[in-house]
Short mmCIF file of C-alpha atoms in Angstrom, two decimals:
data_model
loop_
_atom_site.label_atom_id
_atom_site.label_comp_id
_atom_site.label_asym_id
_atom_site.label_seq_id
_atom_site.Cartn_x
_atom_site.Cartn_y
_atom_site.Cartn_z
CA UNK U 1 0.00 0.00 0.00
CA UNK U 2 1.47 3.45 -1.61
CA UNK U 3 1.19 7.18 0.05
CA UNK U 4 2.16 10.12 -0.33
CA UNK U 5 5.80 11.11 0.81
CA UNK U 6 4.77 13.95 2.85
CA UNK U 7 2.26 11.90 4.19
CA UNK U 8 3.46 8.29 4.88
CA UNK U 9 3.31 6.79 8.52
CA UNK U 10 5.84 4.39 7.90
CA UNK U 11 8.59 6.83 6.85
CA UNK U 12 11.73 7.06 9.24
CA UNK U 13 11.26 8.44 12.56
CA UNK U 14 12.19 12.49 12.79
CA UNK U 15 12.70 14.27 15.89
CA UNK U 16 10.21 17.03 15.75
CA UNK U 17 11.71 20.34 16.15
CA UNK U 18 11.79 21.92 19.92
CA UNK U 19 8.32 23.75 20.80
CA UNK U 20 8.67 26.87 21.72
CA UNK U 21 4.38 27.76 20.94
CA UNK U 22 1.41 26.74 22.58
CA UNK U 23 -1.46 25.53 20.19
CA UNK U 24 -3.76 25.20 23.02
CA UNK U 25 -4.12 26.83 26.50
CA UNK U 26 -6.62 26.90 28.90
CA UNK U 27 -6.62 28.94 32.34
CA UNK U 28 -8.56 28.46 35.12
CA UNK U 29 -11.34 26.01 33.02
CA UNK U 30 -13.91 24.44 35.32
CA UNK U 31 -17.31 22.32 34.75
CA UNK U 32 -19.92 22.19 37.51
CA UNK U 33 -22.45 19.82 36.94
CA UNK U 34 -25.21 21.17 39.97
CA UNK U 35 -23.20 20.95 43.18
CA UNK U 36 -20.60 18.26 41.39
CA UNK U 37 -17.48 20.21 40.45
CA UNK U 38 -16.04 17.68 37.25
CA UNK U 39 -13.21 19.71 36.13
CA UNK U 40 -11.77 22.16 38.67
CA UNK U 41 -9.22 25.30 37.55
CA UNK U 42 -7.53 23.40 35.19
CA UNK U 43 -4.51 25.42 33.55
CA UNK U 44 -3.12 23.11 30.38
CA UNK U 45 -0.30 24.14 27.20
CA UNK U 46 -0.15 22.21 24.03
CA UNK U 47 3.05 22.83 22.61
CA UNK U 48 3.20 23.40 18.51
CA UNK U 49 4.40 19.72 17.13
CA UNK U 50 4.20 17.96 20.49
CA UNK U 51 2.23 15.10 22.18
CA UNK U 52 0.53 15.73 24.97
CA UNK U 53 -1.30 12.89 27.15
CA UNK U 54 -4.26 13.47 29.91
CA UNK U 55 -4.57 10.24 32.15
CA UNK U 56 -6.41 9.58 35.23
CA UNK U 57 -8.44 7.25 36.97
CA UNK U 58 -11.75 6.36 35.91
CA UNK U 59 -13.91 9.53 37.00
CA UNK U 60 -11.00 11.84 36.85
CA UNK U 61 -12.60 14.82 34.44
CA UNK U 62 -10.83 13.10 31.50
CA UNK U 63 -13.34 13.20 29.21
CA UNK U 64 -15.36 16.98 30.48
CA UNK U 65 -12.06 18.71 30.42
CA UNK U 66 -11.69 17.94 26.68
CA UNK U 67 -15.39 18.92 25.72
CA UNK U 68 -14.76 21.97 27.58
CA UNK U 69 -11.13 22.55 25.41
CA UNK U 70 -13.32 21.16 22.48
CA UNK U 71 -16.76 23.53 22.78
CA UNK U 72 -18.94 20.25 23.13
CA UNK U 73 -19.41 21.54 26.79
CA UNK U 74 -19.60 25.26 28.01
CA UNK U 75 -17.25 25.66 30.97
CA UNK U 76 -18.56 26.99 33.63
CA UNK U 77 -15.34 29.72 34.44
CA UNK U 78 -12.47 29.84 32.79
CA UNK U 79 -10.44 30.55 29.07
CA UNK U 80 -9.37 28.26 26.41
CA UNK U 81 -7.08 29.76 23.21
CA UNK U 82 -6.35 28.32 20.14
CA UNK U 83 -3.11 29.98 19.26
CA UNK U 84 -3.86 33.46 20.06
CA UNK U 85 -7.15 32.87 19.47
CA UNK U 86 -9.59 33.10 22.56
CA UNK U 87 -13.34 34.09 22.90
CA UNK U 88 -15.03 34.40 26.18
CA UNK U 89 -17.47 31.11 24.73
CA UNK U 90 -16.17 28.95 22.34
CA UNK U 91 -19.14 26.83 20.22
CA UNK U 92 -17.25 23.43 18.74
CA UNK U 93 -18.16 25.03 15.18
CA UNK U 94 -15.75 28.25 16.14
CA UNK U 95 -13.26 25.72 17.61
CA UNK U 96 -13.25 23.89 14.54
CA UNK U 97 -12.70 27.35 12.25
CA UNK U 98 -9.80 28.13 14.37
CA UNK U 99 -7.84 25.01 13.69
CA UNK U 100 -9.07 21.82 16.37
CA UNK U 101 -10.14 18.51 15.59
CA UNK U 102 -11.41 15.84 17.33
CA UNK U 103 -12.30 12.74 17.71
CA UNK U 104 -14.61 10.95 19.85
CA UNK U 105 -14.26 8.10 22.64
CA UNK U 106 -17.46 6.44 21.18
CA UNK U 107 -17.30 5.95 17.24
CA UNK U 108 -19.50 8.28 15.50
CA UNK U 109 -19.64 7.54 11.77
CA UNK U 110 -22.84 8.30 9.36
CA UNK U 111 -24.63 5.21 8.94
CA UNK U 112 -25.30 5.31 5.05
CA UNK U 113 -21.64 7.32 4.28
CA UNK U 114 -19.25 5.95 1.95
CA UNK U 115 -15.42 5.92 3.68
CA UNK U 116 -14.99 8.76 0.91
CA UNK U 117 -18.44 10.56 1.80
CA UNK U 118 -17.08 10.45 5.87
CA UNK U 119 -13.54 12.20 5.34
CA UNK U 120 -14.97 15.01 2.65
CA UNK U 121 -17.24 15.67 5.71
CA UNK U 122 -14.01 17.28 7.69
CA UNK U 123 -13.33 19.60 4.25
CA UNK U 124 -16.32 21.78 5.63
CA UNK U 125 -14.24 24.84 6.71
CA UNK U 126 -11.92 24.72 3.51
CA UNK U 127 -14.42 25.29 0.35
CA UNK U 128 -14.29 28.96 -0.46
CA UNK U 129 -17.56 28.51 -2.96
CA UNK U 130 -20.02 30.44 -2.35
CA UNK U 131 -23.73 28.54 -2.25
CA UNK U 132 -24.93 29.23 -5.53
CA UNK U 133 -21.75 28.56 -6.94
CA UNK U 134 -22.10 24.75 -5.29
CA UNK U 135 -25.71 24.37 -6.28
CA UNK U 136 -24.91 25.38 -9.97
CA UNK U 137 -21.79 23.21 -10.37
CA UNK U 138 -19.24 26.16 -11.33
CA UNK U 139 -16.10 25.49 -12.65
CA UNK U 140 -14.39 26.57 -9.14
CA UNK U 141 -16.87 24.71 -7.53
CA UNK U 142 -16.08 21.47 -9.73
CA UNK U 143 -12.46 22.38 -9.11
CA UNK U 144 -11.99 22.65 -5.35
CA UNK U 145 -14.53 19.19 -5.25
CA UNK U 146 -11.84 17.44 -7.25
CA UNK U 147 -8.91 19.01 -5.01
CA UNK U 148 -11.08 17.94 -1.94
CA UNK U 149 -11.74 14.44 -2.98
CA UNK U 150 -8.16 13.78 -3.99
CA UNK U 151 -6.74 15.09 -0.55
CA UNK U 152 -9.50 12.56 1.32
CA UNK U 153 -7.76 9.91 -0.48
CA UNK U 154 -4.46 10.37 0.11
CA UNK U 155 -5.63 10.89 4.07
CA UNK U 156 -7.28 7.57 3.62
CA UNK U 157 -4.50 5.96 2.68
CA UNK U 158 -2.22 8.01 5.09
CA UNK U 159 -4.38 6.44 7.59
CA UNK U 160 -3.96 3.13 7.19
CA UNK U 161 -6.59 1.78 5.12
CA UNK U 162 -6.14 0.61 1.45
CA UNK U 163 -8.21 1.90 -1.80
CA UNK U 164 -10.27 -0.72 -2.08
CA UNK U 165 -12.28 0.83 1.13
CA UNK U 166 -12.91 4.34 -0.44
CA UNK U 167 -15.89 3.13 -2.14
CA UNK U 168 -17.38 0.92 0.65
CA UNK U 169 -19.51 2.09 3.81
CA UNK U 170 -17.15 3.18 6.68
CA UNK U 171 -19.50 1.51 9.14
CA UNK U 172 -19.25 -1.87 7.78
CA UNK U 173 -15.16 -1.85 8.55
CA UNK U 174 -13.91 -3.26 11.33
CA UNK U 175 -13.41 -1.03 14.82
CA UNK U 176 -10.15 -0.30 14.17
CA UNK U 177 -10.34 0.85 10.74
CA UNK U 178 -13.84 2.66 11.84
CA UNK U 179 -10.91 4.25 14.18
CA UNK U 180 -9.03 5.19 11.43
CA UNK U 181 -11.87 6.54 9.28
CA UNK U 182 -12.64 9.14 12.39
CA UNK U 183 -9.06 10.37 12.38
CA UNK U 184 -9.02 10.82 8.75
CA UNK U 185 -11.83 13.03 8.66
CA UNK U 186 -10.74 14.62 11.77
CA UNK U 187 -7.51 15.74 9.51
CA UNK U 188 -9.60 16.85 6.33
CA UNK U 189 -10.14 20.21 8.03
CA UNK U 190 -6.01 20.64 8.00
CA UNK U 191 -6.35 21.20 11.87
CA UNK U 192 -3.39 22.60 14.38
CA UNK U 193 -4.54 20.88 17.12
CA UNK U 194 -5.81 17.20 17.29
CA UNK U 195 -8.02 15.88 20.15
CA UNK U 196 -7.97 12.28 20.87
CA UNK U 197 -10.37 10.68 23.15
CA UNK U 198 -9.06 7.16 23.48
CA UNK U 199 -8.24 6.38 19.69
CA UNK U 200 -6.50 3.06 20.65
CA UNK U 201 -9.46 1.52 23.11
CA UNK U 202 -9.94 -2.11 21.97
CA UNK U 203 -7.81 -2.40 19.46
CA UNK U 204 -5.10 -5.48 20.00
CA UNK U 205 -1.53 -5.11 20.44
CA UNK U 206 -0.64 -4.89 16.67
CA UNK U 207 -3.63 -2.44 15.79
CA UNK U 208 -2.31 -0.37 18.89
CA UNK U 209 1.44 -0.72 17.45
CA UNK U 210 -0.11 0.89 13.89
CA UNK U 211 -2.22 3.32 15.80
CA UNK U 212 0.63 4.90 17.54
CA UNK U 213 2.61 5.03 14.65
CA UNK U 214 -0.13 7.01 12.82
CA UNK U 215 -0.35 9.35 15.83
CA UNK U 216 3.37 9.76 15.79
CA UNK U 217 3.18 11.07 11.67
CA UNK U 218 0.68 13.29 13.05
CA UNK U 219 3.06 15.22 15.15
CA UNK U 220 5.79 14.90 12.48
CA UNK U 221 3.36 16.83 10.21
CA UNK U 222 3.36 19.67 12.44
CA UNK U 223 -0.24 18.63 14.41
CA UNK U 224 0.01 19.18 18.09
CA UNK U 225 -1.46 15.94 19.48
CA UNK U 226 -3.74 16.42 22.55
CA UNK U 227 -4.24 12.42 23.61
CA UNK U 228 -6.86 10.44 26.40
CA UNK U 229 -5.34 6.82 26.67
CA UNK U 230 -5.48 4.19 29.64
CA UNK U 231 -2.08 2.20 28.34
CA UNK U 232 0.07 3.60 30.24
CA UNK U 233 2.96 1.61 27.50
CA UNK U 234 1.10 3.65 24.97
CA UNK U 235 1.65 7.04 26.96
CA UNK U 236 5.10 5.93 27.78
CA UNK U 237 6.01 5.66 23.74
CA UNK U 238 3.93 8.16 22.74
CA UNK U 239 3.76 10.80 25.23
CA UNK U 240 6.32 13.86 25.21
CA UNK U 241 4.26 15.77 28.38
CA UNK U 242 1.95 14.03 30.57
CA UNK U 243 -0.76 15.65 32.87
CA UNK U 244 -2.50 13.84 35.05
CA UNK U 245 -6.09 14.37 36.52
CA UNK U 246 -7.68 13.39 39.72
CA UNK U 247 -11.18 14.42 40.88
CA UNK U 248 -11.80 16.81 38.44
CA UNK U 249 -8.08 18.80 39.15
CA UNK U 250 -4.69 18.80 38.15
CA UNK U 251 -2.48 16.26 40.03
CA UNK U 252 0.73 16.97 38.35
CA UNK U 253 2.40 17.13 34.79
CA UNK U 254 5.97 16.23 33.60
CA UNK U 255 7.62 13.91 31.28
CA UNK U 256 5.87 10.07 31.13
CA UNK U 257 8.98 8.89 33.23
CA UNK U 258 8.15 11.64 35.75
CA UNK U 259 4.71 11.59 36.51
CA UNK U 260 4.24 7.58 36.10
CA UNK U 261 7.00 7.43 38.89
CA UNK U 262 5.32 10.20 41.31
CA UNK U 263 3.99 8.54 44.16
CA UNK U 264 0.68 10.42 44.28
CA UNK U 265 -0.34 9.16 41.13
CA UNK U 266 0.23 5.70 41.72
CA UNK U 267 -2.15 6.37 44.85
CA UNK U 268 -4.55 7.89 42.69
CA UNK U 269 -4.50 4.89 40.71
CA UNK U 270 -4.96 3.02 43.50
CA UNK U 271 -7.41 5.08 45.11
CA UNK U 272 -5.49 6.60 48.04
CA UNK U 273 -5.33 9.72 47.18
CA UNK U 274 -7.90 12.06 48.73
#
């Protein structure tokens, strides 16, 4: 299976360059659910061409503090930028605009979608037609279509999957290529900042092997990687910057090395830590 240079997972490692910008930063970003406080003053960077990993125990805000860096869920205090880019409410449509992605810890494909029909669903943001021009079929129209659909396939294949599933519906794959399908379309919109919400959850050992790989060509495309993951080998391989979340609020943050050896979060883990 053939892709792109630029684009290739399987091309030889490259250290990404040092980060010195943040893609994404939030200060102070709390989510009160009635009197249940799920994500409490959280401050987070994303470096520019980095990986960064949230872990946590089950019930640790995981999953709320990236709807709230997302705009699926309104925070209840607090600021998120994208770049430079703040507002005092983001919606997930603005967030999207401004350059983040994301992908979901439940699968959520279009049932009667091609593959092909899926990932031209993340080229939303980049047609510069105007309406009429799409309705009549103008040349532009026809042109940036053609420029669309070619880019979907090369992200298809950049993804993993081979030709032969362009054509067929992306919810009769398998998980792990549904998995694949999501990311793809996630990348369609040409975002700086990729959210993942568990993209390697019951996948096997090889699928996880490919998956990381994929994530890792991410980064070396210049993609700050914002990752949810339970394997803690996965966050170990993956991971340049590690936070870790416990009751809704930052335990601590550091290398993998560092915080996976920090007492406190193997309580946490454990469920000592009050």
């Amino acid at each position: 299976m053939t892709a792109p240079t630029t684009l290739h997972p399987a091309a030889a490692p490259v250290a990404p360059a040092a980060p010195t910008e943040v893609a994404l930063k939030a200060r102070g970003l709390s989510v009160v659910f009635g009197g249940l406080t799920a994500v409490d003053a959280l401050d987070l960077d994303i470096r520019n061409h980095s990986i960064h990993a949230i872990i946590g125990p089950n019930g640790a805000g995981k999953t709320t503090a990236v709807n709230a860096l997302s705009g699926f869920q309104a925070p209840t205090r607090g600021q998120v930028w994208i770049g430079t880019a703040t507002r005092p409410r983001w919606s997930a449509h603005q967030m999207a605009q401004a350059g983040l992605a994301r992908t979901f810890q439940n699968i959520r494909l279009f049932g009667g979608m091609t593959v092909l029909e899926t990932v031209l669903v993340g080229a939303h943001k980049r047609f510069g037609s105007t309406l009429p021009a799409l309705l009549w079929r103008s040349a532009r129209a026809r042109a940036e279509e053609q420029h669309e659909e070619t880019r979907a396939r090369e992200l298809i294949r950049f993804v993993g999957l081979p030709d032969t599933a362009v054509l067929q519906p992306a919810s009769s794959l398998s998980y792990g290529n549904q998995r694949r399908v999501e990311i793809a379309r996630a990348l369609m919109s040409s975002p700086a900042v990729l959210l993942l919400d568990e993209p390697l959850a019951g996948m096997n050992v090889s699928e996880k092997a490919e998956v990381s790989a994929l994530i890792r060509a991410i980064r070396q495309q210049g993609t700050a990687v914002l990752l949810i993951e339970h394997d803690m080998d996965v966050i170990r391989s993956l991971a340049e910057r590690v936070t870790v979340m416990h009751r809704g609020r930052k335990l601590t943050e550091g290398s993998a090395a560092e915080v996976l050896a920090d007492q406190r979060v193997q309580d946490a883990y454990l469920g000592k830590v009050q």
